[in-house]
């Protein structure tokens, strides 16, 4: 074996991180070895006091300049609005949750009060699902993705279905990006403990409410209707299953208001490997479609025949739009007449439209006076003949509904009328009810809760072997931890690992188990590089360095060398 000549060690480039805030939530950018990676991509709803109108929902999406994006939760609608093609690493359940969430938001036409900051706004109808799908790389728990100078491992956060945290293997150190964390008995696949050196904790929202899970259960038994605005693809599943188990003998009716519930049911029952072991073994269908004392409807305006102690789940958007639109049903009533005129409808057509409104009213238990009011609105719709504002509204509706024909558009408008109709909507909102805020929403509510489903920072610290924690919230940090602010660039000081270059000359062969390696050139423990590459064919494949070993994912081989001998093994 020729002599090995040791050169000076090479300086290691330390990772630099930065949090960027959208509105209430942030994403993390990391520069590592001339590679920029991003964790999460939130897009948040713009405007206040949403109500029925003729505009699509707008969302705020920050531009990004990353080469790779890792998504940990369903708070990442930004992936549908990217201008560049960037690989997106995400679990399949989270991706399906995002698609459902987007479809749900696209089903609204609204008006709203503007906010001060109007930058980085996009219509939900600008989303490009097809482009996003081309960039998606589906990952699973405990899967490692290899790159030139680091590896990323996806691990369960033990919170919601498919939600992840990510461990970066950089040299001989483990850095983790954490957005949610729990050690409770949750629906998700249970995580395994591991020792980390650094945790980057992206958690801005800290609940400080006095009401806990016991209070929540007690209030749910009160003799009034409880309306719970909630994220249907995450927190809803946890509370819904909790209430099904704890109120089984109380005969409390639950109403689920969501146009995507059937799809959520399909995701849960079709994702067994993502569930906690208890759900996989003990239940054939973790979330049955037909459940005693549980009813479903598409919107709050359709909720009827509720018992006084019923619990109603809905999205925050559905609650806001319906609650803020009471007495505004005539707004869309005008649109019916304009659509009829636009398509040359006769008086008979107008009568047919009034009949359609009557049928919908009767189906939903509307009173005779309510029917008369609805008919009056439909008749009054033909009064305004030449309003330019109406033309703009119709154009917006046609754009939002895409290729829908005239009858579909009119049906959509009727549903919107019913959503804002005084007689109909107040059938729910005139009754004794309370609003329960379990998500930390910025909204008026009767009760706010910290349900204590997530674990604390001290619990996370113990679980991961007392790492240094870098956080954008500052909550629960110790003296050696680091609190960073948005847009502040922070360099993580990972201990240096020396790189050495080994010069090898006039070597025709070297032993490597049962194999021979033929080369003449240089080998660095950072990267294999030969001036005249006569290595075996395997070294022409893509390979990655980790902990002094070279991994060839295409061949499922790993290579390392000890003194003067190379070793090759399967992995």
Coordinates of C-alpha atoms in Angstrom, one line a residue:
X1 CA 0.0 0.0 0.0
X2 CA 1.4 3.4 -0.9
X3 CA 2.0 5.9 1.9
X4 CA -0.9 8.2 2.9
X5 CA -0.1 11.9 3.0
X6 CA -2.0 14.0 5.5
X7 CA -3.0 17.5 4.6
X8 CA -4.3 20.4 6.7
X9 CA -7.9 20.1 8.0
X10 CA -10.6 21.9 6.1
X11 CA -13.0 24.3 7.9
X12 CA -16.6 23.1 8.2
X13 CA -19.4 25.4 7.1
X14 CA -21.9 25.9 9.9
X15 CA -25.6 26.0 9.1
X16 CA -27.3 29.3 9.2
X17 CA -31.1 29.5 10.0
X18 CA -33.8 32.1 9.7
X19 CA -37.5 32.2 10.6
X20 CA -39.8 34.1 8.2
X21 CA -43.2 35.0 9.4
X22 CA -46.3 34.9 7.2
X23 CA -49.0 36.3 9.5
X24 CA -49.4 34.2 12.6
X25 CA -47.1 31.3 11.5
X26 CA -43.5 31.1 10.3
X27 CA -41.4 28.8 8.2
X28 CA -37.7 28.0 8.6
X29 CA -34.9 28.5 6.1
X30 CA -31.5 26.8 6.5
X31 CA -28.3 27.4 4.5
X32 CA -26.2 24.3 4.7
X33 CA -23.2 23.6 2.5
X34 CA -24.3 26.0 -0.2
X35 CA -27.7 24.4 -0.1
X36 CA -30.8 26.2 1.0
X37 CA -33.6 24.0 2.5
X38 CA -36.9 25.1 3.9
X39 CA -39.2 23.6 6.5
X40 CA -42.9 24.3 6.1
X41 CA -44.6 26.8 3.9
X42 CA -47.7 28.5 5.6
X43 CA -50.2 30.5 3.6
X44 CA -52.8 32.3 5.7
X45 CA -56.2 33.8 5.0
X46 CA -56.3 37.5 4.3
X47 CA -59.0 39.9 5.6
X48 CA -61.4 40.2 8.5
X49 CA -65.1 39.7 9.0
X50 CA -65.7 37.4 6.0
X51 CA -69.2 37.2 4.8
X52 CA -71.0 36.1 1.6
X53 CA -70.0 38.1 -1.4
X54 CA -68.6 37.7 -4.9
X55 CA -64.8 37.4 -4.3
X56 CA -62.6 34.4 -3.8
X57 CA -60.8 34.0 -0.6
X58 CA -57.3 35.6 -0.6
X59 CA -54.3 34.2 1.1
X60 CA -51.0 35.6 2.1
X61 CA -48.0 33.6 0.6
X62 CA -44.4 34.7 1.1
X63 CA -42.0 34.1 -1.8
X64 CA -39.3 31.5 -1.2
X65 CA -35.9 30.8 -2.6
X66 CA -35.2 27.2 -1.5
X67 CA -33.8 24.2 -3.3
X68 CA -35.7 21.7 -1.1
X69 CA -38.8 22.0 1.0
X70 CA -39.9 19.7 3.8
X71 CA -43.5 19.9 5.1
X72 CA -44.3 18.9 8.6
X73 CA -48.1 19.6 8.9
X74 CA -51.2 20.8 7.0
X75 CA -50.2 24.4 7.7
X76 CA -48.5 24.6 4.3
X77 CA -50.9 25.8 1.6
X78 CA -48.0 27.7 0.1
X79 CA -46.9 24.6 -1.8
X80 CA -49.7 25.2 -4.3
X81 CA -48.6 28.7 -5.2
X82 CA -44.9 28.2 -6.0
X83 CA -43.5 29.8 -9.1
X84 CA -40.5 27.5 -9.4
X85 CA -40.2 23.8 -9.5
X86 CA -38.7 22.7 -6.1
X87 CA -38.8 19.2 -4.6
X88 CA -41.3 19.0 -1.8
X89 CA -40.9 16.2 0.7
X90 CA -44.2 15.4 2.5
X91 CA -46.2 12.5 3.8
X92 CA -49.2 11.4 1.8
X93 CA -51.8 12.0 4.6
X94 CA -50.6 15.6 5.0
X95 CA -50.7 16.2 1.3
X96 CA -54.2 14.9 1.1
X97 CA -55.2 17.1 4.0
X98 CA -53.8 20.2 2.2
X99 CA -55.7 19.4 -1.0
X100 CA -59.0 19.0 1.0
X101 CA -58.3 22.3 2.8
X102 CA -57.7 24.1 -0.5
X103 CA -60.9 22.7 -2.1
X104 CA -62.8 23.7 1.0
X105 CA -61.6 27.3 0.7
X106 CA -62.2 27.4 -3.0
X107 CA -65.9 26.7 -2.3
X108 CA -66.5 30.2 -0.8
X109 CA -67.3 33.5 -2.5
X110 CA -66.9 36.3 0.1
X111 CA -66.5 39.9 1.0
X112 CA -64.2 41.0 3.8
X113 CA -62.6 44.0 5.6
X114 CA -59.1 44.8 4.3
X115 CA -56.0 44.5 6.5
X116 CA -53.2 47.0 6.7
X117 CA -50.6 44.7 4.9
X118 CA -51.8 43.9 1.4
X119 CA -48.5 42.4 0.1
X120 CA -48.0 38.8 -1.1
X121 CA -51.7 38.1 -1.7
X122 CA -53.0 35.3 -4.0
X123 CA -56.5 34.1 -4.8
X124 CA -57.2 30.5 -3.7
X125 CA -58.2 29.9 -7.3
X126 CA -54.6 30.6 -8.5
X127 CA -53.5 27.4 -6.8
X128 CA -51.8 24.9 -9.1
X129 CA -52.3 21.4 -7.7
X130 CA -51.0 19.8 -10.9
X131 CA -47.7 21.6 -10.6
X132 CA -47.4 20.8 -6.9
X133 CA -48.0 17.1 -7.6
X134 CA -45.1 17.1 -10.1
X135 CA -42.8 18.3 -7.3
X136 CA -44.0 16.1 -4.5
X137 CA -41.8 13.4 -3.1
X138 CA -43.8 11.3 -0.7
X139 CA -41.9 10.2 2.5
X140 CA -42.7 7.9 5.4
X141 CA -41.8 7.9 9.0
X142 CA -38.2 6.9 9.8
X143 CA -37.2 7.2 6.2
X144 CA -33.9 8.9 5.5
X145 CA -33.3 11.1 2.5
X146 CA -29.6 11.4 1.5
X147 CA -28.0 14.5 0.1
X148 CA -24.3 15.3 -0.6
X149 CA -23.3 16.5 2.8
X150 CA -26.2 15.7 5.1
X151 CA -29.2 13.5 5.6
X152 CA -32.8 14.2 6.6
X153 CA -34.9 11.7 8.6
X154 CA -38.7 12.1 8.9
X155 CA -40.0 11.1 12.3
X156 CA -43.5 11.1 13.8
X157 CA -44.5 14.2 15.8
X158 CA -47.1 12.0 17.6
X159 CA -49.7 14.7 17.0
X160 CA -52.0 14.5 14.0
X161 CA -52.3 12.0 11.1
X162 CA -49.1 12.0 9.0
X163 CA -47.5 15.1 10.8
X164 CA -43.8 14.9 11.0
X165 CA -40.6 16.4 12.5
X166 CA -37.3 16.2 10.7
X167 CA -33.8 15.1 12.0
X168 CA -30.8 16.4 10.1
X169 CA -27.7 14.3 10.3
X170 CA -24.9 16.8 9.8
X171 CA -21.4 15.3 10.3
X172 CA -21.6 13.5 13.6
X173 CA -24.4 15.8 15.0
X174 CA -28.2 15.5 14.9
X175 CA -30.2 18.7 14.5
X176 CA -34.0 18.5 14.5
X177 CA -36.7 20.7 13.1
X178 CA -39.8 20.4 15.4
X179 CA -43.1 22.1 14.7
X180 CA -45.4 20.0 16.9
X181 CA -44.6 17.5 19.6
X182 CA -46.6 15.3 22.0
X183 CA -46.1 12.3 24.3
X184 CA -49.9 11.9 24.9
X185 CA -52.0 9.0 23.6
X186 CA -52.8 10.5 20.2
X187 CA -54.2 9.1 17.0
X188 CA -50.9 9.4 15.2
X189 CA -48.1 6.8 14.9
X190 CA -46.0 6.9 18.1
X191 CA -42.5 8.3 17.9
X192 CA -39.4 6.7 19.3
X193 CA -37.0 8.5 21.6
X194 CA -33.6 9.5 20.3
X195 CA -30.7 11.7 21.5
X196 CA -30.4 15.1 19.7
X197 CA -27.8 17.8 19.9
X198 CA -29.9 20.7 18.7
X199 CA -33.7 21.3 18.3
X200 CA -35.0 24.1 16.2
X201 CA -38.5 24.7 17.5
X202 CA -41.0 26.5 15.3
X203 CA -43.9 27.2 17.6
X204 CA -45.2 30.7 17.8
X205 CA -48.7 30.1 19.3
X206 CA -48.6 29.4 23.0
X207 CA -52.0 28.8 24.7
X208 CA -52.4 30.4 28.1
X209 CA -56.1 29.8 28.6
X210 CA -57.4 28.7 32.0
X211 CA -59.8 26.0 30.6
X212 CA -58.5 22.5 30.1
X213 CA -59.7 19.2 28.7
X214 CA -61.8 18.4 31.8
X215 CA -63.5 21.8 31.6
X216 CA -64.1 21.2 27.9
X217 CA -65.9 17.9 28.6
X218 CA -68.0 19.5 31.4
X219 CA -69.1 22.4 29.1
X220 CA -69.9 20.0 26.4
X221 CA -72.6 18.6 28.7
X222 CA -74.2 22.0 29.3
X223 CA -77.8 22.4 28.2
X224 CA -77.1 24.6 25.1
X225 CA -75.8 24.2 21.6
X226 CA -72.0 24.2 21.5
X227 CA -70.4 25.4 18.2
X228 CA -66.8 24.5 17.8
X229 CA -64.8 26.1 14.9
X230 CA -62.0 23.7 14.2
X231 CA -59.5 22.4 11.6
X232 CA -61.4 19.5 10.2
X233 CA -58.4 17.4 9.1
X234 CA -56.4 17.6 12.4
X235 CA -57.8 18.8 15.8
X236 CA -61.4 17.7 14.8
X237 CA -60.3 14.0 14.6
X238 CA -58.8 14.1 18.1
X239 CA -61.8 15.8 19.7
X240 CA -64.4 13.9 17.7
X241 CA -62.9 10.5 18.7
X242 CA -62.5 11.7 22.3
X243 CA -66.2 12.8 22.5
X244 CA -67.4 9.6 20.9
X245 CA -65.7 7.6 23.7
X246 CA -66.4 9.9 26.7
X247 CA -70.1 10.8 25.8
X248 CA -71.1 7.4 24.7
X249 CA -73.6 7.0 27.5
X250 CA -74.7 10.6 27.7
X251 CA -76.8 10.6 24.5
X252 CA -75.3 13.9 23.3
X253 CA -75.9 14.5 19.6
X254 CA -73.0 15.6 17.4
X255 CA -73.4 17.5 14.1
X256 CA -70.4 17.6 11.8
X257 CA -70.6 20.5 9.3
X258 CA -68.2 19.9 6.5
X259 CA -68.3 19.3 2.8
X260 CA -65.0 17.2 3.1
X261 CA -65.9 14.9 6.0
X262 CA -66.4 11.9 3.7
X263 CA -63.0 12.5 2.2
X264 CA -61.5 12.8 5.7
X265 CA -63.1 9.6 6.7
X266 CA -61.5 7.9 3.7
X267 CA -58.0 9.2 4.5
X268 CA -58.2 8.0 8.1
X269 CA -59.5 4.6 7.3
X270 CA -57.1 4.2 4.5
X271 CA -53.9 5.2 6.3
X272 CA -53.5 2.4 8.9
X273 CA -49.7 2.5 9.0
X274 CA -49.9 6.2 10.1
X275 CA -52.1 5.5 13.1
X276 CA -51.3 4.7 16.7
X277 CA -51.0 0.9 17.2
X278 CA -54.1 1.0 19.3
X279 CA -56.2 2.2 16.4
X280 CA -54.6 -0.2 13.9
X281 CA -55.3 -3.3 16.1
X282 CA -58.4 -2.7 18.0
X283 CA -60.6 -1.0 15.4
X284 CA -61.4 -2.2 11.9
X285 CA -62.6 1.3 10.9
X286 CA -61.0 3.9 13.2
X287 CA -63.5 6.5 12.0
X288 CA -66.9 4.8 11.0
X289 CA -69.0 6.7 8.5
X290 CA -72.3 6.0 10.2
X291 CA -72.3 6.6 13.9
X292 CA -75.2 6.7 16.3
X293 CA -76.2 10.2 17.4
X294 CA -73.9 11.8 14.8
X295 CA -75.3 13.7 11.8
X296 CA -73.6 15.5 8.9
X297 CA -74.4 18.4 6.7
X298 CA -72.5 20.7 4.2
X299 CA -73.1 24.1 5.8
X300 CA -74.3 25.7 9.0
X301 CA -77.4 27.1 7.2
X302 CA -78.5 23.5 6.7
X303 CA -78.3 22.6 10.4
X304 CA -81.8 21.9 11.8
X305 CA -83.6 19.7 14.4
X306 CA -80.7 20.0 16.9
X307 CA -81.2 19.1 20.5
X308 CA -80.5 21.8 23.0
X309 CA -77.3 20.0 24.2
X310 CA -75.9 19.3 20.7
X311 CA -72.3 19.8 19.7
X312 CA -71.6 21.3 16.3
X313 CA -68.2 21.1 14.6
X314 CA -67.4 23.4 11.7
X315 CA -64.5 25.3 10.2
X316 CA -63.8 28.8 11.3
X317 CA -64.5 30.1 7.8
X318 CA -67.9 28.4 7.8
X319 CA -68.7 29.9 11.2
X320 CA -67.5 33.4 10.2
X321 CA -69.2 33.6 6.8
X322 CA -72.5 32.3 8.2
X323 CA -72.5 34.4 11.4
X324 CA -71.5 37.6 9.6
X325 CA -73.9 37.1 6.7
X326 CA -77.2 37.0 8.6
X327 CA -79.6 39.5 7.0
X328 CA -77.5 39.7 3.9
X329 CA -79.3 37.1 1.8
X330 CA -80.6 39.6 -0.6
X331 CA -77.1 40.3 -1.9
X332 CA -77.1 37.1 -3.8
X333 CA -80.8 37.3 -4.5
X334 CA -80.0 40.0 -7.0
X335 CA -77.6 37.7 -8.8
X336 CA -80.3 35.2 -9.8
X337 CA -82.2 37.8 -11.9
X338 CA -79.0 38.9 -13.5
X339 CA -78.0 35.4 -14.4
X340 CA -81.5 34.7 -15.8
X341 CA -81.3 37.8 -18.0
X342 CA -77.8 37.0 -19.1
X343 CA -79.0 33.7 -20.4
X344 CA -82.3 35.1 -21.9
X345 CA -84.6 33.4 -19.4
X346 CA -88.3 34.1 -19.7
X347 CA -90.8 34.7 -17.0
X348 CA -91.3 31.0 -16.8
X349 CA -87.6 30.6 -16.1
X350 CA -87.9 33.1 -13.3
X351 CA -90.9 31.1 -11.9
X352 CA -88.8 27.9 -12.1
X353 CA -86.0 29.6 -10.1
X354 CA -88.5 30.6 -7.5
X355 CA -89.8 27.0 -7.3
X356 CA -86.2 25.8 -6.9
X357 CA -85.8 28.2 -3.9
X358 CA -89.1 26.9 -2.4
X359 CA -88.0 23.3 -2.7
X360 CA -84.7 24.0 -0.9
X361 CA -86.6 25.8 1.8
X362 CA -89.0 23.0 2.4
X363 CA -86.3 20.4 2.4
X364 CA -84.6 22.3 5.3
X365 CA -87.8 22.9 7.3
X366 CA -88.2 26.6 6.4
X367 CA -91.5 28.3 7.6
X368 CA -94.1 29.7 5.2
X369 CA -93.1 33.3 6.0
X370 CA -89.5 32.3 5.2
X371 CA -90.7 30.9 1.8
X372 CA -92.5 34.1 1.0
X373 CA -89.4 36.1 1.9
X374 CA -87.3 33.9 -0.3
X375 CA -89.7 34.2 -3.2
X376 CA -89.8 38.0 -2.8
X377 CA -86.0 38.2 -3.0
X378 CA -86.0 36.1 -6.2
X379 CA -88.7 38.3 -7.8
X380 CA -86.9 41.5 -6.7
X381 CA -83.7 40.1 -8.4
X382 CA -84.9 41.3 -11.8
X383 CA -85.3 44.9 -10.8
X384 CA -81.7 46.2 -11.4
X385 CA -81.3 45.7 -15.2
X386 CA -78.1 47.5 -16.2
X387 CA -75.8 47.7 -13.2
X388 CA -72.1 47.5 -14.1
X389 CA -71.4 46.2 -10.6
X390 CA -73.7 43.2 -11.3
X391 CA -71.6 42.4 -14.4
X392 CA -68.5 42.4 -12.3
X393 CA -70.1 40.1 -9.7
X394 CA -71.3 37.7 -12.4
X395 CA -67.8 37.6 -13.9
X396 CA -66.3 36.8 -10.5
X397 CA -68.8 34.1 -9.9
X398 CA -68.3 32.5 -13.4
X399 CA -64.5 32.6 -12.8
X400 CA -64.7 31.1 -9.4
X401 CA -67.0 28.3 -10.5
X402 CA -64.9 27.5 -13.6
X403 CA -66.8 25.5 -16.1
X404 CA -70.0 25.2 -14.2
X405 CA -73.2 25.7 -16.3
X406 CA -75.8 28.3 -15.5
X407 CA -78.0 26.1 -13.3
X408 CA -75.0 25.0 -11.2
X409 CA -74.1 28.7 -10.7
X410 CA -77.7 29.5 -9.7
X411 CA -77.8 26.6 -7.3
X412 CA -74.6 27.9 -5.8
X413 CA -76.1 31.3 -5.3
X414 CA -79.3 29.9 -3.8
X415 CA -77.2 28.0 -1.2
X416 CA -75.4 31.3 -0.5
X417 CA -78.8 33.0 -0.1
X418 CA -79.9 30.4 2.4
X419 CA -76.6 30.7 4.3
X420 CA -77.3 34.4 4.8
X421 CA -81.1 34.3 5.1
X422 CA -82.4 35.7 8.3
X423 CA -85.2 33.2 9.0
X424 CA -83.0 30.2 8.1
X425 CA -79.7 31.1 9.7
X426 CA -81.2 32.4 12.8
X427 CA -82.9 29.0 13.3
X428 CA -79.5 28.1 14.7
X429 CA -78.1 31.4 15.9
X430 CA -81.2 32.6 17.7
X431 CA -81.1 29.6 20.0
X432 CA -79.1 29.4 23.1
X433 CA -75.6 28.5 22.0
X434 CA -71.9 29.1 23.0
X435 CA -68.8 29.2 20.9
X436 CA -65.8 27.1 22.1
X437 CA -62.4 28.2 20.8
X438 CA -60.1 25.1 21.0
X439 CA -57.6 26.2 18.3
X440 CA -56.3 29.5 19.7
X441 CA -58.1 31.4 16.9
X442 CA -58.3 35.2 16.9
X443 CA -62.1 35.3 17.4
X444 CA -64.8 36.2 19.8
X445 CA -65.8 33.1 21.8
X446 CA -67.5 32.2 25.0
X447 CA -64.8 29.8 26.1
X448 CA -61.1 29.3 25.2
X449 CA -59.2 26.2 26.0
X450 CA -55.8 24.8 26.3
X451 CA -56.6 21.1 25.8
X452 CA -53.0 20.1 26.7
X453 CA -52.7 17.7 23.8
X454 CA -49.1 18.9 23.0
X455 CA -46.2 18.3 25.4
X456 CA -44.2 21.0 27.1
X457 CA -40.7 22.2 26.2
X458 CA -39.3 20.5 29.4
X459 CA -40.9 17.2 28.3
X460 CA -39.5 17.5 24.8
X461 CA -36.1 18.3 26.3
X462 CA -36.1 15.2 28.4
X463 CA -37.4 13.0 25.6
X464 CA -34.6 14.0 23.2
X465 CA -31.7 13.8 25.7
X466 CA -31.3 17.4 26.9
X467 CA -30.5 19.2 23.6
X468 CA -29.9 22.9 23.0
X469 CA -33.2 24.4 21.9
X470 CA -33.4 27.3 19.4
X471 CA -37.0 28.7 19.3
X472 CA -38.9 31.6 17.9
X473 CA -41.3 31.7 20.9
X474 CA -38.9 31.9 23.9
X475 CA -41.3 29.9 26.0
X476 CA -39.8 27.3 28.4
X477 CA -36.2 28.0 27.3
X478 CA -33.2 27.6 29.7
X479 CA -30.0 29.6 30.0
X480 CA -28.1 27.7 27.3
X481 CA -31.1 27.8 24.9
X482 CA -31.5 30.5 22.2
X483 CA -34.5 32.6 21.4
X484 CA -34.5 34.1 17.9
X485 CA -36.7 36.6 16.2
X486 CA -38.2 36.6 12.7
X487 CA -35.8 37.6 9.9
X488 CA -32.8 37.2 12.3
X489 CA -30.1 35.0 10.8
X490 CA -28.5 32.7 13.4
X491 CA -25.5 30.5 12.8
X492 CA -25.5 27.1 14.6
X493 CA -22.1 26.4 16.1
X494 CA -21.7 22.7 15.4
X495 CA -18.3 21.4 16.5
X496 CA -15.8 21.2 13.6
X497 CA -15.0 17.8 12.1
X498 CA -11.7 17.7 10.3
X499 CA -11.5 16.7 6.6
X500 CA -8.3 15.0 5.4
X501 CA -7.1 14.4 1.9
X502 CA -5.4 11.1 1.2
X503 CA -3.0 11.1 -1.9
X504 CA -2.6 7.7 -3.4
X505 CA -0.2 7.0 -6.3
X506 CA 0.7 4.1 -8.5
X507 CA -1.8 1.8 -6.9
X508 CA -3.3 -0.8 -9.2
X509 CA -5.5 -2.6 -6.7
X510 CA -6.6 -2.4 -3.1
X511 CA -8.4 -5.1 -1.1
X512 CA -12.1 -4.6 -0.3
X513 CA -13.4 -7.8 1.1
X514 CA -14.2 -10.0 -1.9
X515 CA -13.9 -7.0 -4.3
X516 CA -11.1 -5.1 -5.8
X517 CA -11.0 -1.3 -6.2
X518 CA -8.9 0.1 -9.0
X519 CA -8.0 3.7 -9.0
X520 CA -5.2 6.3 -9.3
X521 CA -5.8 9.7 -7.8
X522 CA -7.0 11.3 -4.5
X523 CA -9.6 10.4 -2.0
X524 CA -11.1 12.8 0.5
X525 CA -13.3 11.8 3.3
X526 CA -15.6 14.6 2.3
X527 CA -16.1 13.4 -1.2
X528 CA -14.5 10.7 -3.4
X529 CA -12.6 12.5 -6.2
X530 CA -10.1 10.8 -8.6
X531 CA -8.0 12.5 -11.3
X532 CA -8.2 9.4 -13.4
X533 CA -11.3 7.5 -12.4
X534 CA -10.8 3.8 -12.9
X535 CA -12.8 2.7 -9.9
X536 CA -15.3 -0.1 -10.3
X537 CA -18.6 0.9 -11.9
X538 CA -20.3 1.4 -8.6
X539 CA -18.3 4.5 -7.9
X540 CA -19.9 6.2 -10.9
X541 CA -23.2 6.1 -9.1
X542 CA -24.5 8.8 -6.8
X543 CA -23.1 8.5 -3.3
X544 CA -23.3 10.3 0.1
X545 CA -21.0 10.7 3.0
X546 CA -22.2 10.1 6.6
X547 CA -20.0 9.4 9.7
X548 CA -17.0 8.4 7.6
X549 CA -18.9 6.0 5.4
X550 CA -20.0 6.3 1.8
X551 CA -23.6 5.3 1.0
X552 CA -24.7 4.3 -2.5
X553 CA -28.5 4.3 -2.3
X554 CA -29.0 3.0 -5.9
X555 CA -26.9 0.0 -5.2
X556 CA -27.8 -0.3 -1.5
X557 CA -24.0 -0.5 -0.7
X558 CA -21.9 1.3 1.9
X559 CA -18.1 1.8 1.7
X560 CA -15.5 2.8 4.2
X561 CA -11.8 2.4 4.7
X562 CA -9.8 1.6 7.8
X563 CA -6.1 2.3 7.5
X564 CA -5.1 0.7 4.2
X565 CA -8.2 -1.5 3.5
X566 CA -11.5 -0.6 1.9
X567 CA -14.7 -2.4 3.0
X568 CA -18.0 -2.8 1.1
X569 CA -21.2 -4.0 2.7
X570 CA -24.9 -4.1 1.9
X571 CA -27.2 -1.8 3.8

